mmCIF file of C-alpha atoms in Angstrom:
data_model
loop_
_atom_site.group_PDB
_atom_site.id
_atom_site.type_symbol
_atom_site.label_atom_id
_atom_site.label_comp_id
_atom_site.label_asym_id
_atom_site.label_seq_id
_atom_site.Cartn_x
_atom_site.Cartn_y
_atom_site.Cartn_z
ATOM 1 C CA MET A 30 -6.434 -10.026 -9.496
ATOM 2 C CA TYR A 31 -5.213 -7.435 -12.003
ATOM 3 C CA VAL A 32 -1.468 -6.841 -12.101
ATOM 4 C CA ALA A 33 -0.388 -3.657 -13.822
ATOM 5 C CA ASN A 34 2.897 -3.329 -15.674
ATOM 6 C CA LEU A 35 4.270 -0.654 -13.394
ATOM 7 C CA PRO A 36 7.927 0.296 -13.092
ATOM 8 C CA LEU A 37 9.639 -1.394 -10.177
ATOM 9 C CA LEU A 38 10.629 0.634 -7.157
ATOM 10 C CA ASP A 39 14.375 1.333 -6.987
ATOM 11 C CA PHE A 40 15.233 0.405 -3.403
ATOM 12 C CA ASN A 41 18.897 1.317 -4.015
ATOM 13 C CA ALA A 42 17.824 4.960 -4.212
ATOM 14 C CA LEU A 43 16.380 4.853 -0.687
ATOM 15 C CA ASN A 44 18.283 5.973 2.391
ATOM 16 C CA ILE A 45 19.477 3.165 4.679
ATOM 17 C CA GLN A 46 17.282 4.538 7.495
ATOM 18 C CA VAL A 47 14.206 4.172 5.284
ATOM 19 C CA LEU A 48 15.212 0.599 4.488
ATOM 20 C CA ARG A 49 15.646 -0.145 8.199
ATOM 21 C CA ARG A 50 12.177 1.261 8.932
ATOM 22 C CA TYR A 51 10.751 -0.845 6.090
ATOM 23 C CA ARG A 52 12.445 -3.915 7.614
ATOM 24 C CA GLN A 53 10.932 -3.104 10.998
ATOM 25 C CA ALA A 54 7.455 -2.314 9.715
ATOM 26 C CA PHE A 55 7.150 -5.526 7.715
ATOM 27 C CA LYS A 56 9.200 -7.690 10.096
ATOM 28 C CA LEU A 57 11.593 -8.805 7.369
ATOM 29 C CA ASN A 58 13.883 -11.709 8.193
ATOM 30 C CA VAL A 59 17.136 -9.752 8.010
ATOM 31 C CA LYS A 60 19.398 -8.506 10.813
ATOM 32 C CA ALA A 61 18.853 -4.988 12.124
ATOM 33 C CA ARG A 62 22.406 -3.904 11.308
ATOM 34 C CA SER A 63 22.551 -5.502 7.871
ATOM 35 C CA SER A 64 24.336 -3.827 5.008
ATOM 36 C CA LYS A 65 22.393 -1.606 2.641
ATOM 37 C CA ASP A 66 22.703 -4.272 -0.077
ATOM 38 C CA ASP A 67 21.113 -6.900 2.211
ATOM 39 C CA LEU A 68 18.305 -4.533 3.161
ATOM 40 C CA VAL A 69 17.696 -3.617 -0.497
ATOM 41 C CA LEU A 70 17.499 -7.287 -1.451
ATOM 42 C CA ALA A 71 15.120 -8.178 1.401
ATOM 43 C CA ALA A 72 12.877 -5.125 0.872
ATOM 44 C CA SER A 73 12.662 -5.544 -2.900
ATOM 45 C CA ARG A 74 11.817 -9.259 -2.580
ATOM 46 C CA HIS A 75 9.117 -8.466 -0.042
ATOM 47 C CA PHE A 76 7.687 -5.571 -2.056
ATOM 48 C CA ASN A 77 7.593 -7.502 -5.329
ATOM 49 C CA ASN A 78 5.847 -10.488 -3.714
ATOM 50 C CA TYR A 79 3.346 -8.469 -1.662
ATOM 51 C CA MET A 80 -0.195 -9.138 -2.898
ATOM 52 C CA VAL A 81 -2.773 -6.355 -2.684
ATOM 53 C CA ASP A 82 -6.512 -6.835 -2.976
ATOM 54 C CA GLU A 83 -7.449 -3.649 -4.821
ATOM 55 C CA VAL A 84 -11.181 -3.736 -4.038
ATOM 56 C CA ASP A 85 -10.535 -4.327 -0.334
ATOM 57 C CA THR A 86 -7.926 -1.553 -0.245
ATOM 58 C CA ILE A 87 -10.269 0.973 -1.855
ATOM 59 C CA ALA A 88 -13.134 -0.086 0.414
ATOM 60 C CA ARG A 89 -10.949 0.357 3.523
ATOM 61 C CA PHE A 90 -9.789 3.744 2.258
ATOM 62 C CA LEU A 91 -13.380 4.915 1.768
ATOM 63 C CA TYR A 92 -14.365 3.578 5.197
ATOM 64 C CA THR A 93 -11.448 5.469 6.781
ATOM 65 C CA VAL A 94 -12.375 8.680 4.987
ATOM 66 C CA HIS A 95 -16.029 8.376 6.058
ATOM 67 C CA SER A 96 -15.243 7.487 9.673
ATOM 68 C CA ASN A 97 -12.668 10.281 10.047
ATOM 69 C CA LYS A 98 -14.634 12.987 8.258
ATOM 70 C CA GLY A 99 -14.152 16.274 10.039
ATOM 71 C CA LYS A 100 -11.305 14.938 12.181
ATOM 72 C CA HIS A 101 -8.565 15.486 9.605
ATOM 73 C CA ALA A 102 -7.851 17.760 6.679
ATOM 74 C CA LEU A 103 -8.668 14.854 4.349
ATOM 75 C CA SER A 104 -12.139 15.254 2.918
ATOM 76 C CA ILE A 105 -13.873 13.969 -0.165
ATOM 77 C CA ASP A 106 -16.933 15.450 -1.764
ATOM 78 C CA LEU A 107 -19.964 13.273 -0.940
ATOM 79 C CA GLN A 108 -21.064 13.108 -4.583
ATOM 80 C CA ILE A 109 -17.659 11.743 -5.670
ATOM 81 C CA THR A 110 -17.740 9.226 -2.823
ATOM 82 C CA LYS A 111 -21.165 7.999 -3.947
ATOM 83 C CA GLN A 112 -19.871 7.566 -7.501
ATOM 84 C CA VAL A 113 -16.854 5.610 -6.261
ATOM 85 C CA ASP A 114 -19.117 3.456 -4.061
ATOM 86 C CA HIS A 115 -21.256 2.715 -7.118
ATOM 87 C CA ILE A 116 -18.180 1.796 -9.198
ATOM 88 C CA LEU A 117 -16.887 -0.469 -6.415
ATOM 89 C CA THR A 118 -20.231 -2.212 -6.137
ATOM 90 C CA GLN A 119 -20.113 -2.951 -9.855
ATOM 91 C CA ALA A 120 -16.466 -4.082 -9.621
ATOM 92 C CA ILE A 121 -17.291 -6.567 -6.846
ATOM 93 C CA TYR A 122 -19.788 -8.285 -9.121
ATOM 94 C CA LEU A 123 -17.165 -8.514 -11.886
ATOM 95 C CA VAL A 124 -14.545 -10.188 -9.678
#
């Protein structure tokens, strides 16, 4: 899996309500009424250790776009989608 050298997310800059929603969404093991510092620590640990399968994520995104075409404002030109599908197919063989 490729790991990019991206800047880390500054959880201290987030509102405490956002941190509480993050805790809820990812079922973090921290009390609901924890301090902002505790929520920042738990969220940043979780975020930094969360593994993402890039090929699977892109494939799911494309599937969602195709299956929801016409239902939402999100639309992708078919030619671009075919090119991305071709690139993904090649990437799968490289992994």
